[in-house]
mmCIF file of C-alpha atoms in Angstrom:
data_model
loop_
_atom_site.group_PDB
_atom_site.id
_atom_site.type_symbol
_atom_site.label_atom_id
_atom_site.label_comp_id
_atom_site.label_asym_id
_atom_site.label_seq_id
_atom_site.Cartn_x
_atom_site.Cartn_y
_atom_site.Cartn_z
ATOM 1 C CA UNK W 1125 8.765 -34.509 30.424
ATOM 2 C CA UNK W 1126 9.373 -31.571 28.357
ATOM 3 C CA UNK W 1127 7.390 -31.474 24.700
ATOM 4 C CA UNK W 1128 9.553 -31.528 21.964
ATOM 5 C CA UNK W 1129 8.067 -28.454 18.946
ATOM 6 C CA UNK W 1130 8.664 -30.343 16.258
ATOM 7 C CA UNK W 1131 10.868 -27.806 13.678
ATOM 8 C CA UNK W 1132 9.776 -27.286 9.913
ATOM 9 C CA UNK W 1133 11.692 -29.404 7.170
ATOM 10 C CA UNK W 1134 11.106 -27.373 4.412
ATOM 11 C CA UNK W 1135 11.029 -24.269 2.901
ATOM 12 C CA UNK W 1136 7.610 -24.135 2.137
ATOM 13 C CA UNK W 1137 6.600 -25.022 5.816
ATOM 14 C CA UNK W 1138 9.124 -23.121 7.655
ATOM 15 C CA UNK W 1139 7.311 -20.286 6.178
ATOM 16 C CA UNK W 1140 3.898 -21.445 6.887
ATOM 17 C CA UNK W 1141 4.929 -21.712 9.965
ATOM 18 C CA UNK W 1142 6.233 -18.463 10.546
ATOM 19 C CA UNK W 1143 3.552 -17.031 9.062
ATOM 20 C CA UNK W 1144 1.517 -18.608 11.658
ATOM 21 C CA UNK W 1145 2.801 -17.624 14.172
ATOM 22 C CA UNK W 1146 3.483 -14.183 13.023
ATOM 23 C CA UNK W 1147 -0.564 -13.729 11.916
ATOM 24 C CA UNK W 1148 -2.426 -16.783 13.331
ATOM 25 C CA UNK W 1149 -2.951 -19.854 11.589
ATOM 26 C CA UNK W 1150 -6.424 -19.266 9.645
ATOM 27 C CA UNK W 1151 -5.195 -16.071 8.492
ATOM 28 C CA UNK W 1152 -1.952 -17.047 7.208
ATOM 29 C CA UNK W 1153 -2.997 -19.954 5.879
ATOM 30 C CA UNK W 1154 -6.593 -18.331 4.033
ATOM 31 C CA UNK W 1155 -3.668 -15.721 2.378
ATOM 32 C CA UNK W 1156 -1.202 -18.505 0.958
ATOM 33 C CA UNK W 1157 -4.497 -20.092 -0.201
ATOM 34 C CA UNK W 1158 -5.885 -17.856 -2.395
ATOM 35 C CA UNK W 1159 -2.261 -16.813 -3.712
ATOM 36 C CA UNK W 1160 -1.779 -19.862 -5.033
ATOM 37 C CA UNK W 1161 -5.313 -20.536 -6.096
ATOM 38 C CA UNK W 1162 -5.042 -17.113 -8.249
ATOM 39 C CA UNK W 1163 -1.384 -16.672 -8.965
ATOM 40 C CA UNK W 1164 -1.016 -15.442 -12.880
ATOM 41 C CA UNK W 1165 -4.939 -15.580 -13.669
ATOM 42 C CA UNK W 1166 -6.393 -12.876 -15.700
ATOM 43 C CA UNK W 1167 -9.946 -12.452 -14.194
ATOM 44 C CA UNK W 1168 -9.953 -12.644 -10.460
ATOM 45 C CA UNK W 1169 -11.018 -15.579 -7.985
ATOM 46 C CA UNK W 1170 -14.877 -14.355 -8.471
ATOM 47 C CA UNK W 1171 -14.187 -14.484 -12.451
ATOM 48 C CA UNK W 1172 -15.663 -10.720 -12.291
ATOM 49 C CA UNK W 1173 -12.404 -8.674 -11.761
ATOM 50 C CA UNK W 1174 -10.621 -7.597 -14.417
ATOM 51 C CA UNK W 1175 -6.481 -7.506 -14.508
ATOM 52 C CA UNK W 1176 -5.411 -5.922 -17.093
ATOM 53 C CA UNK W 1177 -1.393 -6.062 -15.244
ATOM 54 C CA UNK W 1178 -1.832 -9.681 -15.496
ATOM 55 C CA UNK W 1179 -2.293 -10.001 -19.516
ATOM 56 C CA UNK W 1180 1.393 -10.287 -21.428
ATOM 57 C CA UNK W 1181 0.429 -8.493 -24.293
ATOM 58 C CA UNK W 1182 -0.905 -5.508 -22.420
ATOM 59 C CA UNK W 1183 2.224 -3.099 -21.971
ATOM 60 C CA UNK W 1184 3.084 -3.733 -25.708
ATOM 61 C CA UNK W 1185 -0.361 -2.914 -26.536
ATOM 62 C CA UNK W 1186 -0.261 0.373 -24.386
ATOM 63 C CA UNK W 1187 3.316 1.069 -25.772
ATOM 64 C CA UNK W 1188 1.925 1.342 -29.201
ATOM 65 C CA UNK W 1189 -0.954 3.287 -28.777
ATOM 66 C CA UNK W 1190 1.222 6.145 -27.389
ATOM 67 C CA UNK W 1191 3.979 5.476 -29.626
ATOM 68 C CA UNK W 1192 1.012 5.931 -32.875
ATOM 69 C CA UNK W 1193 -0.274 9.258 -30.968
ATOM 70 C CA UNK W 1194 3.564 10.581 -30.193
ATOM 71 C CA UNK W 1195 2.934 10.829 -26.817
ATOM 72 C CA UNK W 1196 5.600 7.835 -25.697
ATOM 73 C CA UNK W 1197 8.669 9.604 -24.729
ATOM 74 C CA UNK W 1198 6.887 12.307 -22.973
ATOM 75 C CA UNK W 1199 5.097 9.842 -21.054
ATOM 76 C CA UNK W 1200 8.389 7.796 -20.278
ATOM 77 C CA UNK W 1201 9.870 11.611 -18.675
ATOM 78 C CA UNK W 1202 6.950 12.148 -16.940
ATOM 79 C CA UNK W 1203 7.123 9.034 -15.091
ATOM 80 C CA UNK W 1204 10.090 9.735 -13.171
ATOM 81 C CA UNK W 1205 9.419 13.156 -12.168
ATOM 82 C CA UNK W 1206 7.918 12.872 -8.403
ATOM 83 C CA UNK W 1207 6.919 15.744 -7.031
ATOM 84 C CA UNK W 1208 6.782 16.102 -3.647
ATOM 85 C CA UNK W 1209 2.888 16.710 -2.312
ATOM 86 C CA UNK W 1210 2.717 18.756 1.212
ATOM 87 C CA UNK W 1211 -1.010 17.869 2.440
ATOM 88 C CA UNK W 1212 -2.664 19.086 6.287
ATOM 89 C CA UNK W 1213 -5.039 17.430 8.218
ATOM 90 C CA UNK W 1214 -7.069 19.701 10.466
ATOM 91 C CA UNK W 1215 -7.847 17.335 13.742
ATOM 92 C CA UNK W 1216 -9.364 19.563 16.351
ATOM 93 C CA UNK W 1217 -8.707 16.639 19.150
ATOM 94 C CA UNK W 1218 -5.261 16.123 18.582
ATOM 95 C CA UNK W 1219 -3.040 15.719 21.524
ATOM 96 C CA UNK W 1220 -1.512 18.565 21.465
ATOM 97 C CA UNK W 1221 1.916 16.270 21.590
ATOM 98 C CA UNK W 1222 1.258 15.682 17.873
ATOM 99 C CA UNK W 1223 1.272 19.270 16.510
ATOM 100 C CA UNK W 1224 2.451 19.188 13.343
ATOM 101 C CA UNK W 1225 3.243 15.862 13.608
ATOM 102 C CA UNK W 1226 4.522 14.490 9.720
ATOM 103 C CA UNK W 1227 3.896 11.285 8.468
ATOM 104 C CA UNK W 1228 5.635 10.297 4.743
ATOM 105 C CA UNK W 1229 3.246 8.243 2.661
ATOM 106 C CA UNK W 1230 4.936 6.160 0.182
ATOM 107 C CA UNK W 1231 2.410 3.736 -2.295
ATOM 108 C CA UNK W 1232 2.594 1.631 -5.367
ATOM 109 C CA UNK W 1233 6.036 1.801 -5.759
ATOM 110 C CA UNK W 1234 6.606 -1.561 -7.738
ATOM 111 C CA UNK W 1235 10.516 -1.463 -6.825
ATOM 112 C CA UNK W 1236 11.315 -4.685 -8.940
ATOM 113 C CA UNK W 1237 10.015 -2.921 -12.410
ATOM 114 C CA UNK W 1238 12.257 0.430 -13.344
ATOM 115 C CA UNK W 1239 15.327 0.807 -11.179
ATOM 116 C CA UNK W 1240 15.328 4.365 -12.117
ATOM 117 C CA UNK W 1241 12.223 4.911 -10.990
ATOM 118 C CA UNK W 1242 12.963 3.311 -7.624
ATOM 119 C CA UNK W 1243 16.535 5.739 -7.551
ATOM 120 C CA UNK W 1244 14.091 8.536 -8.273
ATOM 121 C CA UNK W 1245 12.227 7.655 -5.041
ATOM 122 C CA UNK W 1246 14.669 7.474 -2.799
ATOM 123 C CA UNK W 1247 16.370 10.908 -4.473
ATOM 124 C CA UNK W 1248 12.857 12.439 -3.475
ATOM 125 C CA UNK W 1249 12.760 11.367 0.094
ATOM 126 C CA UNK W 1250 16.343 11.557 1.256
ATOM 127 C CA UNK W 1251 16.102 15.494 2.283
ATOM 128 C CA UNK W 1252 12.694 15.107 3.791
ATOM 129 C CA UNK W 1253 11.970 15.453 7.637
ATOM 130 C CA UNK W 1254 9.313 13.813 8.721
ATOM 131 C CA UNK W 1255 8.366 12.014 12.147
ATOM 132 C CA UNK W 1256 7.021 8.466 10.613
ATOM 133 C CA UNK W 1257 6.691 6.864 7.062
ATOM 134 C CA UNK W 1258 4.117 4.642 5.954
ATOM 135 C CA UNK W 1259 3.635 2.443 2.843
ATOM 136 C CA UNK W 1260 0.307 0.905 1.443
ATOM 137 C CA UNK W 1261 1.203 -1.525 -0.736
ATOM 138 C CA UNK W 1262 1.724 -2.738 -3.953
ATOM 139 C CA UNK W 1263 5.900 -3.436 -3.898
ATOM 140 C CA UNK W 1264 5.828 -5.755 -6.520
ATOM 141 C CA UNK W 1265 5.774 -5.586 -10.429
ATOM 142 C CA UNK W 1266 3.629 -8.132 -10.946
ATOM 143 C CA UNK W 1267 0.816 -10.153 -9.195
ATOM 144 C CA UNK W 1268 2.526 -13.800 -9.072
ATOM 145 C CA UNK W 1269 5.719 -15.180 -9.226
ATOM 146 C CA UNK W 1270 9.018 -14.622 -7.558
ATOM 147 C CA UNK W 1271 10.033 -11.881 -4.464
ATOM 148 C CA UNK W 1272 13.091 -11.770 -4.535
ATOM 149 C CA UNK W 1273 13.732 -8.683 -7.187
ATOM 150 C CA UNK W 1274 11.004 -6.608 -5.185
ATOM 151 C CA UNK W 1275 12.616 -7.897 -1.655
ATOM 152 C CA UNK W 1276 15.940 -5.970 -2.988
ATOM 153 C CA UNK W 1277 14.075 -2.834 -4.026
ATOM 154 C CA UNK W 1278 12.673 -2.642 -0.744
ATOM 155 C CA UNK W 1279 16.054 -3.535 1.682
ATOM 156 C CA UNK W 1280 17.421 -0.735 -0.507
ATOM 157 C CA UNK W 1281 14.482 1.580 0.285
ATOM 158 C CA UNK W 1282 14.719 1.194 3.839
ATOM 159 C CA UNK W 1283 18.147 2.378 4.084
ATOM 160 C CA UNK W 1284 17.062 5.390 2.377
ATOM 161 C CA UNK W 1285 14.098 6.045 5.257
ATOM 162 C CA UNK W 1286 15.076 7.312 8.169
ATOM 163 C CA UNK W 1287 13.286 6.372 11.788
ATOM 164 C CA UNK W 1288 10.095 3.924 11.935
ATOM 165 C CA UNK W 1289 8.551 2.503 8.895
ATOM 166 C CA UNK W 1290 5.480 0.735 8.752
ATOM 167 C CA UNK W 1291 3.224 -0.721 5.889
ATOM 168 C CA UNK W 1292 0.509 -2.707 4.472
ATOM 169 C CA UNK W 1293 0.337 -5.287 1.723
ATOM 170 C CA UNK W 1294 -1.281 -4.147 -1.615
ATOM 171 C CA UNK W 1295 -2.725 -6.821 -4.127
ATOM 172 C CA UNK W 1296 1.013 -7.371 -6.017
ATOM 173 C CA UNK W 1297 1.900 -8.553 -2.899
ATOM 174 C CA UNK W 1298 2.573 -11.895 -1.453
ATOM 175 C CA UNK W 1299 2.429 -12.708 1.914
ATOM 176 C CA UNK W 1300 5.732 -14.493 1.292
ATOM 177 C CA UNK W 1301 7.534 -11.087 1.419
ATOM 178 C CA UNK W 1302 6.391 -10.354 5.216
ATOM 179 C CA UNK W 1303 9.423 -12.455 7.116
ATOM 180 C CA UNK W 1304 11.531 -10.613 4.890
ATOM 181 C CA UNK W 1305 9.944 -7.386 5.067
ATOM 182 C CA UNK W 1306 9.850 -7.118 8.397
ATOM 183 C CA UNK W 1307 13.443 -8.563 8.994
ATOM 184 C CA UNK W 1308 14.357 -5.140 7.220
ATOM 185 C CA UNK W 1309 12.884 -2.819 9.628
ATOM 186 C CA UNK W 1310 9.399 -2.262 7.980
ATOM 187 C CA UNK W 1311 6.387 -2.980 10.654
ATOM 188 C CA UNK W 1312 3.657 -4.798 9.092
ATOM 189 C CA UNK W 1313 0.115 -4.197 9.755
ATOM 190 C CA UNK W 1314 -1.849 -7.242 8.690
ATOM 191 C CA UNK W 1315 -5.450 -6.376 10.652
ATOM 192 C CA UNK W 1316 -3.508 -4.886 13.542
ATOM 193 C CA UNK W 1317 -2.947 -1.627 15.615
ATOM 194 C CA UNK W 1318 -0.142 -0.072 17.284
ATOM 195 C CA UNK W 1319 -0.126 3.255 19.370
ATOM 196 C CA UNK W 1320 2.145 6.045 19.068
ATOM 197 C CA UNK W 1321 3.396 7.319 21.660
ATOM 198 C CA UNK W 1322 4.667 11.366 22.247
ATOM 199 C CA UNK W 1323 4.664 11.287 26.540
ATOM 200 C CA UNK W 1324 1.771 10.685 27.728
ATOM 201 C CA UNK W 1325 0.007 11.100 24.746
ATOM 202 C CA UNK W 1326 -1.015 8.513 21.839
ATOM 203 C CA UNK W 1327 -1.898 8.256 18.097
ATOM 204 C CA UNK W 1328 -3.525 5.087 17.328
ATOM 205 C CA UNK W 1329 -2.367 3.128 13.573
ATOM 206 C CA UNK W 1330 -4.118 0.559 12.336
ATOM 207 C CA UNK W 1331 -3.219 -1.337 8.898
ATOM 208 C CA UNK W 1332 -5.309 -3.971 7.064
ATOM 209 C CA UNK W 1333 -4.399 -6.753 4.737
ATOM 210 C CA UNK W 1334 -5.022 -6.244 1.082
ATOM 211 C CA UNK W 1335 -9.326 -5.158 0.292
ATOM 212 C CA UNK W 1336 -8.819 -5.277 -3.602
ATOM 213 C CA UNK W 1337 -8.108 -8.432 -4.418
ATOM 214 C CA UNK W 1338 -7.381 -11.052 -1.750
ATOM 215 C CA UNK W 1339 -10.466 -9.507 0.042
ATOM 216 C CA UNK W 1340 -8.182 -10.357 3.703
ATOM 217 C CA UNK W 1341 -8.967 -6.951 5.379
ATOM 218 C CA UNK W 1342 -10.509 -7.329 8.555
ATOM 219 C CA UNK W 1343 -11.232 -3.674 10.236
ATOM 220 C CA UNK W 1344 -12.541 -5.295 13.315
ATOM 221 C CA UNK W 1345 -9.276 -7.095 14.416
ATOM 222 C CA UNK W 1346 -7.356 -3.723 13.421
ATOM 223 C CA UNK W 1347 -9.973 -1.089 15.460
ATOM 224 C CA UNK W 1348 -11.133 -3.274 17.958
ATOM 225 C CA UNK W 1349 -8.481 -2.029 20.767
ATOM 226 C CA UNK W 1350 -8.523 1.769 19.635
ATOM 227 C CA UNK W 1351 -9.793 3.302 22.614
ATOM 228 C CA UNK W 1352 -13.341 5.818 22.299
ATOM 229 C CA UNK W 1353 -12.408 9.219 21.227
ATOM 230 C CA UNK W 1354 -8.822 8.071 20.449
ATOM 231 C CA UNK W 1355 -7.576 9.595 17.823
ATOM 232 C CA UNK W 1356 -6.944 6.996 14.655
ATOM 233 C CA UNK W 1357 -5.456 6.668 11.118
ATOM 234 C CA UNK W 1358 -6.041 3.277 9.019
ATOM 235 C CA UNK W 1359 -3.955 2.437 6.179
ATOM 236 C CA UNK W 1360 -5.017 0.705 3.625
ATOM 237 C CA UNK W 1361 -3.787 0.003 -0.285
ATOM 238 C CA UNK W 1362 -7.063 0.658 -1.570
ATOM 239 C CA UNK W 1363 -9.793 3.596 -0.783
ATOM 240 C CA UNK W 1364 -12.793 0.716 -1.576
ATOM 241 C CA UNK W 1365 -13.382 0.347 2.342
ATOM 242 C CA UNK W 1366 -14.276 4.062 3.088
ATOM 243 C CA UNK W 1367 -17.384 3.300 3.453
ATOM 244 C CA UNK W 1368 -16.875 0.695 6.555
ATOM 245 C CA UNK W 1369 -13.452 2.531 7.616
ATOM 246 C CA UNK W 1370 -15.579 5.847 8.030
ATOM 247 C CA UNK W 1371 -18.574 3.826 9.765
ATOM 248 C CA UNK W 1372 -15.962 1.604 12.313
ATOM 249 C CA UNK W 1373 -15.037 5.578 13.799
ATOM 250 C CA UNK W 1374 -11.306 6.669 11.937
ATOM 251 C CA UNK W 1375 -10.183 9.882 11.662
ATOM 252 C CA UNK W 1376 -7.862 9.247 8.842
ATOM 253 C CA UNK W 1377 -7.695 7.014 6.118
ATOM 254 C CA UNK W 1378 -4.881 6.950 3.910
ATOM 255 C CA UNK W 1379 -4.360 4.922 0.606
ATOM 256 C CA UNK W 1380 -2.726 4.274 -2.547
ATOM 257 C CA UNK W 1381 -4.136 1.261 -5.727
ATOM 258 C CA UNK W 1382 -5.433 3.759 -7.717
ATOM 259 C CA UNK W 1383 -2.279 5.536 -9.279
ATOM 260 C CA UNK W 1384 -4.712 8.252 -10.334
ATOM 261 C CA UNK W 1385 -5.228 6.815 -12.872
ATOM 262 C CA UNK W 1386 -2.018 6.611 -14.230
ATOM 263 C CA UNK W 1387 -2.862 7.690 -17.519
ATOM 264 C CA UNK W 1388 -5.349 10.271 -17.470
ATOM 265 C CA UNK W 1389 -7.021 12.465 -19.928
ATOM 266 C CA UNK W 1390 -6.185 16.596 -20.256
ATOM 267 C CA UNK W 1391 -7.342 17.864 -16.449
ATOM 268 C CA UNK W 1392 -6.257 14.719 -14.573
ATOM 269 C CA UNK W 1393 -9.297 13.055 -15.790
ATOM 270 C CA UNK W 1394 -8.467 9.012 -15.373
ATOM 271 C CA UNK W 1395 -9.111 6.749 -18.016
ATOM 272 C CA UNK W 1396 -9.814 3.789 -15.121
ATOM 273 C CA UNK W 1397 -8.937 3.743 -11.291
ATOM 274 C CA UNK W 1398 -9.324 -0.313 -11.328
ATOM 275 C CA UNK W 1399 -11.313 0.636 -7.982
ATOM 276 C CA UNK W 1400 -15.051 0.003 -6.550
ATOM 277 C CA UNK W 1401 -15.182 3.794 -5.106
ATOM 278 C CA UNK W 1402 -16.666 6.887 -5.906
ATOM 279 C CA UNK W 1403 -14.360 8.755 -8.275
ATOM 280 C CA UNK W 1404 -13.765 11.539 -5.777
ATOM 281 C CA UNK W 1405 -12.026 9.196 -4.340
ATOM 282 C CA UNK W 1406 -9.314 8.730 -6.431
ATOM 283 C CA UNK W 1407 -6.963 11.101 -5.951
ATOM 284 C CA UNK W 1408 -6.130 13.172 -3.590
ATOM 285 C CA UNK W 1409 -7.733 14.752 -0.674
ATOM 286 C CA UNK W 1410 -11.366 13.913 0.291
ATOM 287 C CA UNK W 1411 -13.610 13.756 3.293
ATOM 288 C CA UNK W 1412 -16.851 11.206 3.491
ATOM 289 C CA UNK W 1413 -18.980 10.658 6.722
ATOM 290 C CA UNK W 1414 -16.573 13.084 9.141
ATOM 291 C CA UNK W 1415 -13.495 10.717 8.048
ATOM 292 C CA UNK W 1416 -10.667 12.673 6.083
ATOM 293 C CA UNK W 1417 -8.696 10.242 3.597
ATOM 294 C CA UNK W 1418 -6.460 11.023 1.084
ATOM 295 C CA UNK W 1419 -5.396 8.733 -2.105
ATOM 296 C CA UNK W 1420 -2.042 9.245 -3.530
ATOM 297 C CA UNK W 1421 -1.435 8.331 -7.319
ATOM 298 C CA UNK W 1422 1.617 6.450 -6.067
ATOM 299 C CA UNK W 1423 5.477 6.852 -6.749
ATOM 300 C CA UNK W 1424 5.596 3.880 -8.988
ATOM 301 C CA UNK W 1425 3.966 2.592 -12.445
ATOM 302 C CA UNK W 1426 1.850 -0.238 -13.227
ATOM 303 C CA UNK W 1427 1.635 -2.366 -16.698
ATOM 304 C CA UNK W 1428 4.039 -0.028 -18.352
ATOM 305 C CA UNK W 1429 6.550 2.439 -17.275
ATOM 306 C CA UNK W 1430 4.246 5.598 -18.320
ATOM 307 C CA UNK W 1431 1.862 8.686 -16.824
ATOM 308 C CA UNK W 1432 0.046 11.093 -18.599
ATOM 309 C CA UNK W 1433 -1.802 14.051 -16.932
ATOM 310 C CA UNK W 1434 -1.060 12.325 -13.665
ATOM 311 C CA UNK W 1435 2.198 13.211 -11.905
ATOM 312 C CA UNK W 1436 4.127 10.433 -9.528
ATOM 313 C CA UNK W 1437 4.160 11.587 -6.232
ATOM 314 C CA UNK W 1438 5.613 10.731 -2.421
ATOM 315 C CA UNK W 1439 3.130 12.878 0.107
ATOM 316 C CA UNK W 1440 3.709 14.604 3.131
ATOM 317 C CA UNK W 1441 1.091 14.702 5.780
ATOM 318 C CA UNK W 1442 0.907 17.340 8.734
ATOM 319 C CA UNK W 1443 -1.319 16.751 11.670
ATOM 320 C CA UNK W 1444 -2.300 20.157 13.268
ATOM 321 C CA UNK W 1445 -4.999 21.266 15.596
ATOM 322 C CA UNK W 1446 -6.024 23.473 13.516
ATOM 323 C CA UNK W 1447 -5.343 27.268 12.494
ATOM 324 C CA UNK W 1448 -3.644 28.643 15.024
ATOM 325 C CA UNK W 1449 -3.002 24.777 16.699
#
């Protein structure tokens, strides 16, 4: 007699169970967990983590400081001016199939919050050439509540990328938006690897799930198949794991959260990075225990459609061998 698999009734648990099978139970059902233990509280599950995206008051509050200091409208025009960020990675071992290989790195573009913004962003990218994009997180506007809005942001987005996508989950996101997500084209990482492939010749990309705030990253799952002396890029939304990422062996870490800052003092000095990491870390190139990493300030805005002293960006990263490669 064959066994019957009995089919979900509901919503709710059809996407449990896809989930499930799509991550593994305990995972899936650990991430729904603390989403709905969490959804629209102010101080995090630990009652030590501040969100200051998650108070209602806070982007009138921001929009009248800078409206009292007549900084505002400059910092409404400065938010929609991405500039495009050409960065190199100097890997000695690289096959030398993946000379000049480019990866796009797209972060913290919170699609559902300025439409502009998001037309900006794809305006930035269309004439780019590049060999793979990846995304580390943050899609949404807010921390809680409904997908849909950032779902369409992100179908639209993916038309405008050309070739393979793949991506991470940042700590706006729910891990209600990965059937969809992936339905679209983007590959989802969620404490996984995949190898890319040029001939004989492989890459190896690992993802983890969000570090920040749902605290669901596990680098072990994600590394343990990267073969020894394989060369191998993590992504993750926030820099706070460079300390294990650069101790578990990867070559290249790349990551978003931070925004820069957002709204940073004269020099690019931030104000806050809402991030347990060494301020070095925050933007930008850096290098810590032989692992390279870079931190973009993101595409998007957080709180408040506003940067100061802290341009948006979308970043373009070239693998080379080195000098002459």
């Amino acid at each position: 007699m064959t066994a019957r698999v009995r089919v979900p009734e509901d919503q709710e648990e059809l996407l449990y169970y896809r989930l499930s099978l799509r991550l593994g139970p305990v995972h899936a059902r650990q991430r729904l967990g603390i989403e709905r233990e969490t959804e629209a509280r102010v101080f995090g599950r630990h009652k030590r983590s501040f969100h200051l995206e998650n108070l209602t008051n806070a982007p009138g509050l921001i929009r009248f400081c800078l409206r009292a200091v007549g900084l505002l409208g400059r910092a409404q025009a400065n938010s929609l001016r991405l500039n495009t960020v050409n960065n190199t990675f100097v890997l000695p071992d690289l096959p030398v199939a993946f000379e000049g290989f480019r990866i796009l790195h797209l972060t913290d573009l919170h699609v559902d919050m300025d439409e502009q913004n998001l037309q900006a962003v794809i305006r930035a990218i269309s004439p780019l050439d590049y060999d793979l994009c990846v995304l580390t997180g943050d899609y949404r506007q807010r921390t809680w509540g409904p997908i849909d809005n950032a779902l369409d942001g992100m179908a639209r987005l993916r038309d405008a990328i050309h070739g393979d996508a793949c991506a991470v989950l940042g700590n706006h996101d729910s891990v209600r938006m990965v059937p969809a997500l992936e339905d679209m084209g983007y590959r989802l990482l969620m404490n996984e690897m995949i190898p890319l492939e040029r001939g004989e010749s492989r890459l190896y990309l690992a993802g983890v799930d969000d570090a920040h705030y749902y605290k669901v990253h596990n680098l072990h799952r994600a590394g343990d198949d990267i073969p020894t002396g394989g060369i191998s890029l993590l992504l993750s939304h926030t820099p706070e794991i460079w300390r294990e990422a650069a101790h578990a062996g990867y070559d290249l870490f790349l990551c978003g959260h931070t925004h820069g800052g957002q709204i940073c003092l004269p020099g690019g000095i931030p104000l806050t990075l809402d991030s347990d990491c060494p301020r070095k870390l925050g933007r930008g190139l850096w290098q810590v225990n032989g692992m390279q990493g870079y931190t973009s300030p993101g595409a998007g805005t957080s709180v408040l459609n506003v940067r100061l002293n802290c341009p948006p960006e979308v970043t373009v990263h070239t693998l080379t061998r080195g000098p002459a490669g």
